[in-house]
Amino acid sequence: MTNIPELFGSSVFNDTVMKDRLPSDAYKELKKTIEIGKALDVELANVVAHAMKDWAVEKGATHFTHWFQPMTGFTAEKHDSFIQPEDGGRIIMHFSGKELVKGEPDASSFPSGGIRATFEARGYTAWDPTSYAFIKDDTLCIPTAFFSYSGEALDKKTPLLRSMQTLNTQAMRILKIFGNDEGVTQVSTTAGCEQEYFLVDKELFNKRPDLIYTGRTLFGAKSPKGQEMDDHYFGAIKPRVKEFMYDLNNELWKLGVLSKTEHNEVAPAQHEMAPIFETTNLATDHNQLTMELMRKTAQKHGLECLLHEKPFAGVNGSGKHNNWSLSTNTGTNLLEPGKTPSQNAQFLLFLVATIKAVDEYQDMIRLSVASAGNDHRLGANEAPPAIVSIFLGEELTAILKAIHEGEDYTDEKRTKINLGVTVLPPLPKDTTDRNRTSPFAFTGNKFELRSLGSAASVAGPNTVLNTAVADVLCGFADELEGADDLNAALTQLIKKTLDDHGRIIFNGNGYDDSWVKEAESRGLTNAKTLVDAAPAYIDKKNVELFKRHKVYNEVELQSRYDIKLEKYWKTLNIEALTMVDMVKKGIIGAVIDFMNELTDVLAKKKTLGFDVDGCMEDSLLKNVSANADIMMKRLETLEGALMGAQDIEDTMEIATYYRDNVITAMNELRCVVDELETLVPSRYWPYPGYGELLYSVVQ
Ligand code: ADP
Ligand code: MG
């Protein structure tokens, strides 16, 4: 039996290790550097690097890498060994402060959306000392930010850190206004990322080019059993999956990831892991590690972990819930309704600030969760709609309404709400995930952004949320700092905010068609696809927001816009080419073989004097043949659609073209191929079917 407390964090160069291994002066200085976020000086860097290397080598590490998060949405690493030649043909293990602090990976092949081309600069990586170094695969990994020579962020981490900084500044101003800043030196955002995934048998996976190349099935007739019995959700975990989870937990715990909850999800073969929340930059790093380790650990168990947002048609896809809150360094959750009138008032201010931020920047929030894969989920009655709205629950909505209308809020106990005087009634916690249809739900002491796709990096959505809320808090602080009567000013501000932004609050069923109409009449945006959402990146209001808070400059936003669109159409292009390939190399052959068998039987029957007109083989042959003809036409249409994209230059135009032409052609081809799959015996069909894939993990 593993000793979990001992195992936990054993591969992390964390605070305890630093304290143990660094001379006490160096330790103190490093802590200071981390806290105030100033650059490390060379001498200190050398001391830290030395201690890190000794520790890592003792643990069997041979290499080090700057571990960073380029705009691919994955993590990147380039390994260097610690070896350094010495006289006499010997080597020593060496790692310098310079190597710790800064790296220059030849990063020219990472997407930069033209930033590097414009500035003709290389990419640099710089240690983010707020995230601990760790050992993975015998390599000391140093979490870093990745930026261009001229300082543009080439990664997802840098803007996130910037957004946390601006939120810190503004939230501190608010705490001061309420006199709740005693002993508080920092406000950080926190995130807990619930991660969904599928597990399928590796051997079956290997037989499906679509899964290999695109992470999702591009063909596949429905299996007789899907998720209709609701018998998988929270069901008993199969032994093979349990073994996988056991291993995964151990690996995650070693790296200091607070893996906490695991259960079966709605679809067959679908599961979820939820960690305990932490500071957002750590949660972001840890979610990346979680996804990586899920894949690796699955392989060890003869499984493949699918993180795609929609691996199978007809059953639920996978999402990622980003639970979000703000916390002081003294451990106060600022979205926790308070126990005293002043804490209450402050809580309500943070609450309405979030409401306003989400309403004002709903287009950016929508965009932050957009991906080709997530387009399959949002609005498809298995995930929140593409329309952004906020669920507050009845209780809280009633409280806000009472403040807004100047009425007394009356619950069973007939409490009167007078800001700064009244204590709020206890709010029920939304522990059961009741309103799954809301994209952004208040769940008692945090918000849960539920629209993320399972494969997404959580950096983007958190960057947007943090910056938008920081901006609103800044405006609020400006208004309240000079107020003579704080409670009156606050009541006024809450009223006005609800007047202007109350439209974003929706407690009803987000899957209902009537919501789409209602949302439209409320003036909420409904960007159905990534292509519709993308322009938010270059929208003036948003550019101004991010510039104001020094989170993204215009160049950085433009590059993200380009990359988002480019990734979208390239994903579709790969999917379409894979379909073409599977039809030509696999499916046509299978169909011909089957037709061959049928014609053989028909010929034999005829020679024996049977009347074959309308017999089983005859009608099957006609059906298969007719569908095969349709398949060929649709294959040509898809190939034609792909050709049509070749002369388009503008990224937005290409992306739009793929959405409007290629997707349709793909869907039509799939439809007829899936029909053929139901007609052709499985001994001819070249690919394992849905039933096999979804129920492959049998015990
Ligand atoms: P549920 O969503 O079922 O109500 P929990 O309340 O336990 O479940 O939380 C779900 C996720 O939210 C977990 O990852 C948890 O750590 C995270 N979470 C809880 N509190 C916070 C917080 N203050 N900030 C960010 N995430 C949080
Ligand atoms: Mg949840």
GROMACS .gro file of N, CA, C and O in nm, residues 355-460:
model
  424
  355ILE      N    1  -2.122   3.964  -1.248
  355ILE     CA    2  -2.238   3.968  -1.337
  355ILE      C    3  -2.215   4.069  -1.449
  355ILE      O    4  -2.234   4.040  -1.568
  356LYS      N    5  -2.169   4.187  -1.410
  356LYS     CA    6  -2.145   4.291  -1.511
  356LYS      C    7  -2.034   4.248  -1.609
  356LYS      O    8  -2.046   4.264  -1.730
  357ALA      N    9  -1.927   4.191  -1.553
  357ALA     CA   10  -1.814   4.151  -1.637
  357ALA      C   11  -1.857   4.047  -1.740
  357ALA      O   12  -1.821   4.055  -1.858
  358VAL      N   13  -1.935   3.950  -1.694
  358VAL     CA   14  -1.977   3.843  -1.785
  358VAL      C   15  -2.072   3.897  -1.892
  358VAL      O   16  -2.066   3.858  -2.008
  359ASP      N   17  -2.157   3.991  -1.851
  359ASP     CA   18  -2.247   4.050  -1.950
  359ASP      C   19  -2.170   4.133  -2.052
  359ASP      O   20  -2.188   4.119  -2.172
  360GLU      N   21  -2.081   4.218  -2.002
  360GLU     CA   22  -2.009   4.307  -2.094
  360GLU      C   23  -1.916   4.232  -2.188
  360GLU      O   24  -1.895   4.273  -2.302
  361TYR      N   25  -1.860   4.123  -2.139
  361TYR     CA   26  -1.762   4.052  -2.221
  361TYR      C   27  -1.807   3.911  -2.254
  361TYR      O   28  -1.727   3.819  -2.269
  362GLN      N   29  -1.938   3.895  -2.268
  362GLN     CA   30  -1.992   3.762  -2.302
  362GLN      C   31  -1.934   3.710  -2.433
  362GLN      O   32  -1.911   3.590  -2.448
  363ASP      N   33  -1.908   3.800  -2.526
  363ASP     CA   34  -1.852   3.756  -2.655
  363ASP      C   35  -1.712   3.697  -2.637
  363ASP      O   36  -1.675   3.599  -2.702
  364MET      N   37  -1.634   3.758  -2.544
  364MET     CA   38  -1.499   3.706  -2.521
  364MET      C   39  -1.501   3.573  -2.445
  364MET      O   40  -1.420   3.485  -2.469
  365ILE      N   41  -1.598   3.562  -2.353
  365ILE     CA   42  -1.608   3.436  -2.279
  365ILE      C   43  -1.646   3.324  -2.374
  365ILE      O   44  -1.588   3.215  -2.373
  366ARG      N   45  -1.742   3.355  -2.461
  366ARG     CA   46  -1.783   3.255  -2.561
  366ARG      C   47  -1.664   3.214  -2.647
  366ARG      O   48  -1.640   3.097  -2.672
  367LEU      N   49  -1.588   3.315  -2.691
  367LEU     CA   50  -1.474   3.287  -2.777
  367LEU      C   51  -1.368   3.204  -2.703
  367LEU      O   52  -1.306   3.115  -2.761
  368SER      N   53  -1.352   3.232  -2.573
  368SER     CA   54  -1.247   3.164  -2.499
  368SER      C   55  -1.270   3.013  -2.489
  368SER      O   56  -1.178   2.938  -2.458
  369VAL      N   57  -1.392   2.969  -2.513
  369VAL     CA   58  -1.418   2.824  -2.507
  369VAL      C   59  -1.440   2.765  -2.646
  369VAL      O   60  -1.479   2.649  -2.659
  370ALA      N   61  -1.416   2.845  -2.749
  370ALA     CA   62  -1.445   2.798  -2.885
  370ALA      C   63  -1.332   2.711  -2.940
  370ALA      O   64  -1.215   2.743  -2.926
  371SER      N   65  -1.370   2.598  -2.999
  371SER     CA   66  -1.275   2.517  -3.074
  371SER      C   67  -1.357   2.436  -3.172
  371SER      O   68  -1.480   2.423  -3.155
  372ALA      N   69  -1.291   2.382  -3.273
  372ALA     CA   70  -1.364   2.303  -3.373
  372ALA      C   71  -1.439   2.189  -3.302
  372ALA      O   72  -1.555   2.161  -3.332
  373GLY      N   73  -1.372   2.128  -3.206
  373GLY     CA   74  -1.433   2.014  -3.137
  373GLY      C   75  -1.551   2.057  -3.049
  373GLY      O   76  -1.653   1.990  -3.042
  374ASN      N   77  -1.536   2.171  -2.983
  374ASN     CA   78  -1.641   2.216  -2.891
  374ASN      C   79  -1.764   2.267  -2.966
  374ASN      O   80  -1.872   2.273  -2.909
  375ASP      N   81  -1.747   2.299  -3.093
  375ASP     CA   82  -1.864   2.338  -3.175
  375ASP      C   83  -1.967   2.225  -3.181
  375ASP      O   84  -2.084   2.249  -3.203
  376HIS      N   85  -1.920   2.101  -3.164
  376HIS     CA   86  -2.015   1.988  -3.167
  376HIS      C   87  -2.101   1.984  -3.041
  376HIS      O   88  -2.205   1.921  -3.040
  377ARG      N   89  -2.053   2.045  -2.935
  377ARG     CA   90  -2.123   2.031  -2.806
  377ARG      C   91  -2.212   2.149  -2.773
  377ARG      O   92  -2.326   2.131  -2.736
  378LEU      N   93  -2.156   2.269  -2.782
  378LEU     CA   94  -2.229   2.386  -2.734
  378LEU      C   95  -2.361   2.400  -2.809
  378LEU      O   96  -2.364   2.402  -2.931
  379GLY      N   97  -2.466   2.407  -2.734
  379GLY     CA   98  -2.597   2.423  -2.795
  379GLY      C   99  -2.656   2.294  -2.848
  379GLY      O  100  -2.761   2.294  -2.911
  380ALA      N  101  -2.590   2.182  -2.821
  380ALA     CA  102  -2.641   2.055  -2.873
  380ALA      C  103  -2.712   1.974  -2.764
  380ALA      O  104  -2.716   1.852  -2.768
  381ASN      N  105  -2.763   2.043  -2.664
  381ASN     CA  106  -2.838   1.978  -2.555
  381ASN      C  107  -2.762   1.872  -2.478
  381ASN      O  108  -2.819   1.777  -2.426
  382GLU      N  109  -2.634   1.887  -2.474
  382GLU     CA  110  -2.555   1.798  -2.389
  382GLU      C  111  -2.455   1.883  -2.312
  382GLU      O  112  -2.388   1.837  -2.223
  383ALA      N  113  -2.444   2.008  -2.353
  383ALA     CA  114  -2.354   2.104  -2.292
  383ALA      C  115  -2.430   2.236  -2.292
  383ALA      O  116  -2.529   2.248  -2.362
  384PRO      N  117  -2.382   2.333  -2.214
  384PRO     CA  118  -2.453   2.460  -2.215
  384PRO      C  119  -2.465   2.518  -2.356
  384PRO      O  120  -2.386   2.484  -2.443
  385PRO      N  121  -2.562   2.604  -2.377
  385PRO     CA  122  -2.575   2.665  -2.509
  385PRO      C  123  -2.458   2.757  -2.539
  385PRO      O  124  -2.381   2.791  -2.449
  386ALA      N  125  -2.447   2.796  -2.665
  386ALA     CA  126  -2.342   2.889  -2.703
  386ALA      C  127  -2.372   3.029  -2.650
  386ALA      O  128  -2.286   3.116  -2.650
  387ILE      N  129  -2.494   3.049  -2.602
  387ILE     CA  130  -2.532   3.178  -2.543
  387ILE      C  131  -2.480   3.182  -2.399
  387ILE      O  132  -2.505   3.090  -2.322
  388VAL      N  133  -2.408   3.289  -2.366
  388VAL     CA  134  -2.356   3.300  -2.230
  388VAL      C  135  -2.463   3.361  -2.139
  388VAL      O  136  -2.524   3.462  -2.174
  389SER      N  137  -2.488   3.297  -2.027
  389SER     CA  138  -2.579   3.354  -1.928
  389SER      C  139  -2.534   3.308  -1.790
  389SER      O  140  -2.447   3.221  -1.779
  390ILE      N  141  -2.593   3.367  -1.686
  390ILE     CA  142  -2.553   3.333  -1.549
  390ILE      C  143  -2.670   3.273  -1.472
  390ILE      O  144  -2.779   3.328  -1.473
  391PHE      N  145  -2.642   3.162  -1.407
  391PHE     CA  146  -2.740   3.102  -1.316
  391PHE      C  147  -2.704   3.144  -1.174
  391PHE      O  148  -2.591   3.123  -1.130
  392LEU      N  149  -2.800   3.205  -1.104
  392LEU     CA  150  -2.772   3.245  -0.966
  392LEU      C  151  -2.849   3.161  -0.866
  392LEU      O  152  -2.815   3.157  -0.749
  393GLY      N  153  -2.952   3.095  -0.912
  393GLY     CA  154  -3.039   3.023  -0.819
  393GLY      C  155  -3.145   3.118  -0.766
  393GLY      O  156  -3.126   3.241  -0.767
  394GLU      N  157  -3.253   3.062  -0.719
  394GLU     CA  158  -3.368   3.144  -0.678
  394GLU      C  159  -3.336   3.236  -0.562
  394GLU      O  160  -3.372   3.353  -0.561
  395GLU      N  161  -3.270   3.180  -0.463
  395GLU     CA  162  -3.244   3.254  -0.340
  395GLU      C  163  -3.167   3.384  -0.368
  395GLU      O  164  -3.210   3.493  -0.330
  396LEU      N  165  -3.055   3.367  -0.436
  396LEU     CA  166  -2.969   3.482  -0.460
  396LEU      C  167  -3.037   3.582  -0.554
  396LEU      O  168  -3.024   3.704  -0.537
  397THR      N  169  -3.108   3.530  -0.652
  397THR     CA  170  -3.180   3.618  -0.744
  397THR      C  171  -3.281   3.702  -0.665
  397THR      O  172  -3.295   3.822  -0.689
  398ALA      N  173  -3.349   3.636  -0.571
  398ALA     CA  174  -3.448   3.708  -0.491
  398ALA      C  175  -3.382   3.816  -0.406
  398ALA      O  176  -3.434   3.927  -0.392
  399ILE      N  177  -3.266   3.786  -0.353
  399ILE     CA  178  -3.193   3.884  -0.272
  399ILE      C  179  -3.158   4.006  -0.356
  399ILE      O  180  -3.182   4.120  -0.318
  400LEU      N  181  -3.104   3.979  -0.476
  400LEU     CA  182  -3.065   4.090  -0.562
  400LEU      C  183  -3.186   4.171  -0.604
  400LEU      O  184  -3.182   4.293  -0.614
  401LYS      N  185  -3.294   4.100  -0.629
  401LYS     CA  186  -3.417   4.167  -0.670
  401LYS      C  187  -3.465   4.260  -0.558
  401LYS      O  188  -3.508   4.373  -0.583
  402ALA      N  189  -3.455   4.209  -0.438
  402ALA     CA  190  -3.500   4.289  -0.324
  402ALA      C  191  -3.417   4.416  -0.310
  402ALA      O  192  -3.471   4.524  -0.288
  403ILE      N  193  -3.287   4.401  -0.329
  403ILE     CA  194  -3.200   4.520  -0.322
  403ILE      C  195  -3.236   4.615  -0.436
  403ILE      O  196  -3.249   4.735  -0.419
  404HIS      N  197  -3.257   4.555  -0.551
  404HIS     CA  198  -3.285   4.635  -0.669
  404HIS      C  199  -3.413   4.713  -0.654
  404HIS      O  200  -3.422   4.831  -0.686
  405GLU      N  201  -3.512   4.649  -0.602
  405GLU     CA  202  -3.642   4.715  -0.592
  405GLU      C  203  -3.662   4.786  -0.460
  405GLU      O  204  -3.770   4.839  -0.433
  406GLY      N  205  -3.557   4.787  -0.381
  406GLY     CA  206  -3.567   4.858  -0.253
  406GLY      C  207  -3.664   4.792  -0.157
  406GLY      O  208  -3.708   4.852  -0.060
  407GLU      N  209  -3.701   4.670  -0.189
  407GLU     CA  210  -3.794   4.600  -0.100
  407GLU      C  211  -3.717   4.525   0.006
  407GLU      O  212  -3.597   4.506  -0.004
  408ASP      N  213  -3.790   4.479   0.102
  408ASP     CA  214  -3.728   4.389   0.198
  408ASP      C  215  -3.727   4.251   0.138
  408ASP      O  216  -3.825   4.209   0.077
  409TYR      N  217  -3.619   4.185   0.155
  409TYR     CA  218  -3.617   4.046   0.112
  409TYR      C  219  -3.673   3.963   0.226
  409TYR      O  220  -3.632   3.975   0.340
  410THR      N  221  -3.768   3.883   0.194
  410THR     CA  222  -3.826   3.803   0.303
  410THR      C  223  -3.814   3.656   0.272
  410THR      O  224  -3.863   3.607   0.172
  411ASP      N  225  -3.742   3.586   0.352
  411ASP     CA  226  -3.744   3.441   0.343
  411ASP      C  227  -3.833   3.393   0.457
  411ASP      O  228  -3.905   3.473   0.517
  412GLU      N  229  -3.824   3.266   0.490
  412GLU     CA  230  -3.913   3.217   0.596
  412GLU      C  231  -3.895   3.295   0.726
  412GLU      O  232  -3.986   3.315   0.802
  413LYS      N  233  -3.770   3.337   0.745
  413LYS     CA  234  -3.743   3.406   0.872
  413LYS      C  235  -3.768   3.556   0.862
  413LYS      O  236  -3.742   3.630   0.955
  414ARG      N  237  -3.815   3.600   0.750
  414ARG     CA  238  -3.848   3.741   0.729
  414ARG      C  239  -3.729   3.833   0.760
  414ARG      O  240  -3.737   3.924   0.840
  415THR      N  241  -3.621   3.805   0.693
  415THR     CA  242  -3.503   3.888   0.715
  415THR      C  243  -3.513   4.013   0.628
  415THR      O  244  -3.557   4.007   0.514
  416LYS      N  245  -3.466   4.120   0.680
  416LYS     CA  246  -3.467   4.246   0.606
  416LYS      C  247  -3.328   4.269   0.550
  416LYS      O  248  -3.229   4.245   0.619
  417ILE      N  249  -3.323   4.310   0.426
  417ILE     CA  250  -3.190   4.334   0.372
  417ILE      C  251  -3.160   4.482   0.367
  417ILE      O  252  -3.223   4.557   0.296
  418ASN      N  253  -3.065   4.519   0.444
  418ASN     CA  254  -3.019   4.655   0.440
  418ASN      C  255  -2.866   4.645   0.433
  418ASN      O  256  -2.803   4.601   0.527
  419LEU      N  257  -2.814   4.681   0.319
  419LEU     CA  258  -2.671   4.660   0.298
  419LEU      C  259  -2.588   4.723   0.409
  419LEU      O  260  -2.615   4.834   0.450
  420GLY      N  261  -2.491   4.651   0.451
  420GLY     CA  262  -2.404   4.704   0.555
  420GLY      C  263  -2.464   4.689   0.694
  420GLY      O  264  -2.401   4.722   0.793
  421VAL      N  265  -2.586   4.642   0.700
  421VAL     CA  266  -2.651   4.624   0.829
  421VAL      C  267  -2.697   4.479   0.847
  421VAL      O  268  -2.679   4.418   0.950
  422THR      N  269  -2.753   4.424   0.737
  422THR     CA  270  -2.814   4.293   0.748
  422THR      C  271  -2.717   4.180   0.718
  422THR      O  272  -2.630   4.194   0.633
  423VAL      N  273  -2.738   4.071   0.786
  423VAL     CA  274  -2.663   3.949   0.753
  423VAL      C  275  -2.747   3.872   0.652
  423VAL      O  276  -2.868   3.861   0.666
  424LEU      N  277  -2.682   3.820   0.549
  424LEU     CA  278  -2.758   3.745   0.449
  424LEU      C  279  -2.805   3.611   0.504
  424LEU      O  280  -2.737   3.552   0.586
  425PRO      N  281  -2.918   3.567   0.457
  425PRO     CA  282  -2.959   3.432   0.498
  425PRO      C  283  -2.863   3.332   0.435
  425PRO      O  284  -2.804   3.360   0.330
  426PRO      N  285  -2.846   3.216   0.496
  426PRO     CA  286  -2.753   3.118   0.436
  426PRO      C  287  -2.804   3.075   0.298
  426PRO      O  288  -2.923   3.055   0.280
  427LEU      N  289  -2.711   3.066   0.204
  427LEU     CA  290  -2.751   3.027   0.068
  427LEU      C  291  -2.733   2.878   0.051
  427LEU      O  292  -2.632   2.823   0.093
  428PRO      N  293  -2.829   2.814  -0.011
  428PRO     CA  294  -2.810   2.670  -0.034
  428PRO      C  295  -2.699   2.650  -0.137
  428PRO      O  296  -2.689   2.726  -0.233
  429LYS      N  297  -2.616   2.552  -0.115
  429LYS     CA  298  -2.509   2.523  -0.212
  429LYS      C  299  -2.565   2.433  -0.321
  429LYS      O  300  -2.642   2.342  -0.295
  430ASP      N  301  -2.525   2.465  -0.443
  430ASP     CA  302  -2.572   2.384  -0.556
  430ASP      C  303  -2.484   2.261  -0.566
  430ASP      O  304  -2.399   2.250  -0.652
  431THR      N  305  -2.505   2.168  -0.476
  431THR     CA  306  -2.412   2.055  -0.468
  431THR      C  307  -2.442   1.949  -0.572
  431THR      O  308  -2.359   1.866  -0.602
  432THR      N  309  -2.560   1.952  -0.627
  432THR     CA  310  -2.599   1.841  -0.713
  432THR      C  311  -2.581   1.872  -0.860
  432THR      O  312  -2.625   1.795  -0.945
  433ASP      N  313  -2.519   1.985  -0.891
  433ASP     CA  314  -2.500   2.016  -1.031
  433ASP      C  315  -2.636   2.033  -1.099
  433ASP      O  316  -2.653   1.995  -1.214
  434ARG      N  317  -2.733   2.082  -1.027
  434ARG     CA  318  -2.871   2.080  -1.074
  434ARG      C  319  -2.892   2.147  -1.209
  434ARG      O  320  -2.953   2.091  -1.296
  435ASN      N  321  -2.843   2.269  -1.222
  435ASN     CA  322  -2.867   2.332  -1.350
  435ASN      C  323  -2.748   2.311  -1.444
  435ASN      O  324  -2.664   2.397  -1.461
  436ARG      N  325  -2.747   2.195  -1.505
  436ARG     CA  326  -2.639   2.161  -1.597
  436ARG      C  327  -2.645   2.244  -1.724
  436ARG      O  328  -2.553   2.242  -1.804
  437THR      N  329  -2.757   2.307  -1.746
  437THR     CA  330  -2.775   2.374  -1.874
  437THR      C  331  -2.718   2.515  -1.874
  437THR      O  332  -2.715   2.580  -1.976
  438SER      N  333  -2.675   2.562  -1.757
  438SER     CA  334  -2.623   2.699  -1.752
  438SER      C  335  -2.473   2.701  -1.778
  438SER      O  336  -2.398   2.623  -1.722
  439PRO      N  337  -2.429   2.793  -1.862
  439PRO     CA  338  -2.286   2.801  -1.891
  439PRO      C  339  -2.206   2.855  -1.774
  439PRO      O  340  -2.088   2.826  -1.761
  440PHE      N  341  -2.270   2.937  -1.689
  440PHE     CA  342  -2.194   3.003  -1.584
  440PHE      C  343  -2.283   3.008  -1.461
  440PHE      O  344  -2.372   3.091  -1.449
  441ALA      N  345  -2.259   2.914  -1.368
  441ALA     CA  346  -2.351   2.897  -1.257
  441ALA      C  347  -2.285   2.932  -1.125
  441ALA      O  348  -2.171   2.893  -1.099
  442PHE      N  349  -2.358   3.005  -1.043
  442PHE     CA  350  -2.310   3.030  -0.908
  442PHE      C  351  -2.344   2.908  -0.824
  442PHE      O  352  -2.460   2.865  -0.821
  443THR      N  353  -2.245   2.849  -0.760
  443THR     CA  354  -2.270   2.725  -0.687
  443THR      C  355  -2.236   2.742  -0.539
  443THR      O  356  -2.166   2.661  -0.480
  444GLY      N  357  -2.285   2.851  -0.481
  444GLY     CA  358  -2.274   2.867  -0.336
  444GLY      C  359  -2.158   2.952  -0.290
  444GLY      O  360  -2.172   3.040  -0.207
  445ASN      N  361  -2.039   2.925  -0.345
  445ASN     CA  362  -1.925   3.007  -0.304
  445ASN      C  363  -1.822   3.019  -0.417
  445ASN      O  364  -1.706   3.048  -0.396
  446LYS      N  365  -1.868   2.995  -0.538
  446LYS     CA  366  -1.781   3.003  -0.656
  446LYS      C  367  -1.870   3.003  -0.780
  446LYS      O  368  -1.989   2.971  -0.771
  447PHE      N  369  -1.814   3.041  -0.891
  447PHE     CA  370  -1.885   3.026  -1.017
  447PHE      C  371  -1.828   2.908  -1.092
  447PHE      O  372  -1.709   2.877  -1.080
  448GLU      N  373  -1.912   2.844  -1.170
  448GLU     CA  374  -1.866   2.729  -1.247
  448GLU      C  375  -1.889   2.759  -1.395
  448GLU      O  376  -2.003   2.768  -1.440
  449LEU      N  377  -1.781   2.780  -1.467
  449LEU     CA  378  -1.791   2.800  -1.612
  449LEU      C  379  -1.791   2.661  -1.676
  449LEU      O  380  -1.692   2.588  -1.666
  450ARG      N  381  -1.903   2.628  -1.737
  450ARG     CA  382  -1.921   2.489  -1.779
  450ARG      C  383  -1.909   2.467  -1.928
  450ARG      O  384  -1.941   2.359  -1.979
  451SER      N  385  -1.871   2.568  -2.002
  451SER     CA  386  -1.875   2.554  -2.148
  451SER      C  387  -1.745   2.502  -2.208
  451SER      O  388  -1.738   2.482  -2.328
  452LEU      N  389  -1.642   2.485  -2.126
  452LEU     CA  390  -1.514   2.444  -2.185
  452LEU      C  391  -1.523   2.303  -2.242
  452LEU      O  392  -1.588   2.216  -2.185
  453GLY      N  393  -1.453   2.283  -2.351
  453GLY     CA  394  -1.437   2.149  -2.405
  453GLY      C  395  -1.331   2.076  -2.324
  453GLY      O  396  -1.246   2.138  -2.260
  454SER      N  397  -1.338   1.942  -2.327
  454SER     CA  398  -1.246   1.864  -2.244
  454SER      C  399  -1.099   1.886  -2.277
  454SER      O  400  -1.014   1.875  -2.191
  455ALA      N  401  -1.069   1.916  -2.404
  455ALA     CA  402  -0.928   1.925  -2.443
  455ALA      C  403  -0.869   2.064  -2.420
  455ALA      O  404  -0.750   2.085  -2.436
  456ALA      N  405  -0.953   2.158  -2.383
  456ALA     CA  406  -0.909   2.298  -2.376
  456ALA      C  407  -0.806   2.321  -2.266
  456ALA      O  408  -0.808   2.255  -2.163
  457SER      N  409  -0.719   2.419  -2.290
  457SER     CA  410  -0.638   2.473  -2.181
  457SER      C  411  -0.729   2.569  -2.106
  457SER      O  412  -0.805   2.644  -2.167
  458VAL      N  413  -0.721   2.568  -1.974
  458VAL     CA  414  -0.809   2.658  -1.898
  458VAL      C  415  -0.751   2.800  -1.890
  458VAL      O  416  -0.814   2.890  -1.837
  459ALA      N  417  -0.632   2.817  -1.947
  459ALA     CA  418  -0.568   2.949  -1.936
  459ALA      C  419  -0.652   3.058  -2.002
  459ALA      O  420  -0.674   3.164  -1.943
  460GLY      N  421  -0.701   3.033  -2.122
  460GLY     CA  422  -0.773   3.135  -2.198
  460GLY      C  423  -0.899   3.184  -2.126
  460GLY      O  424  -0.912   3.305  -2.100
   0.00000   0.00000   0.00000
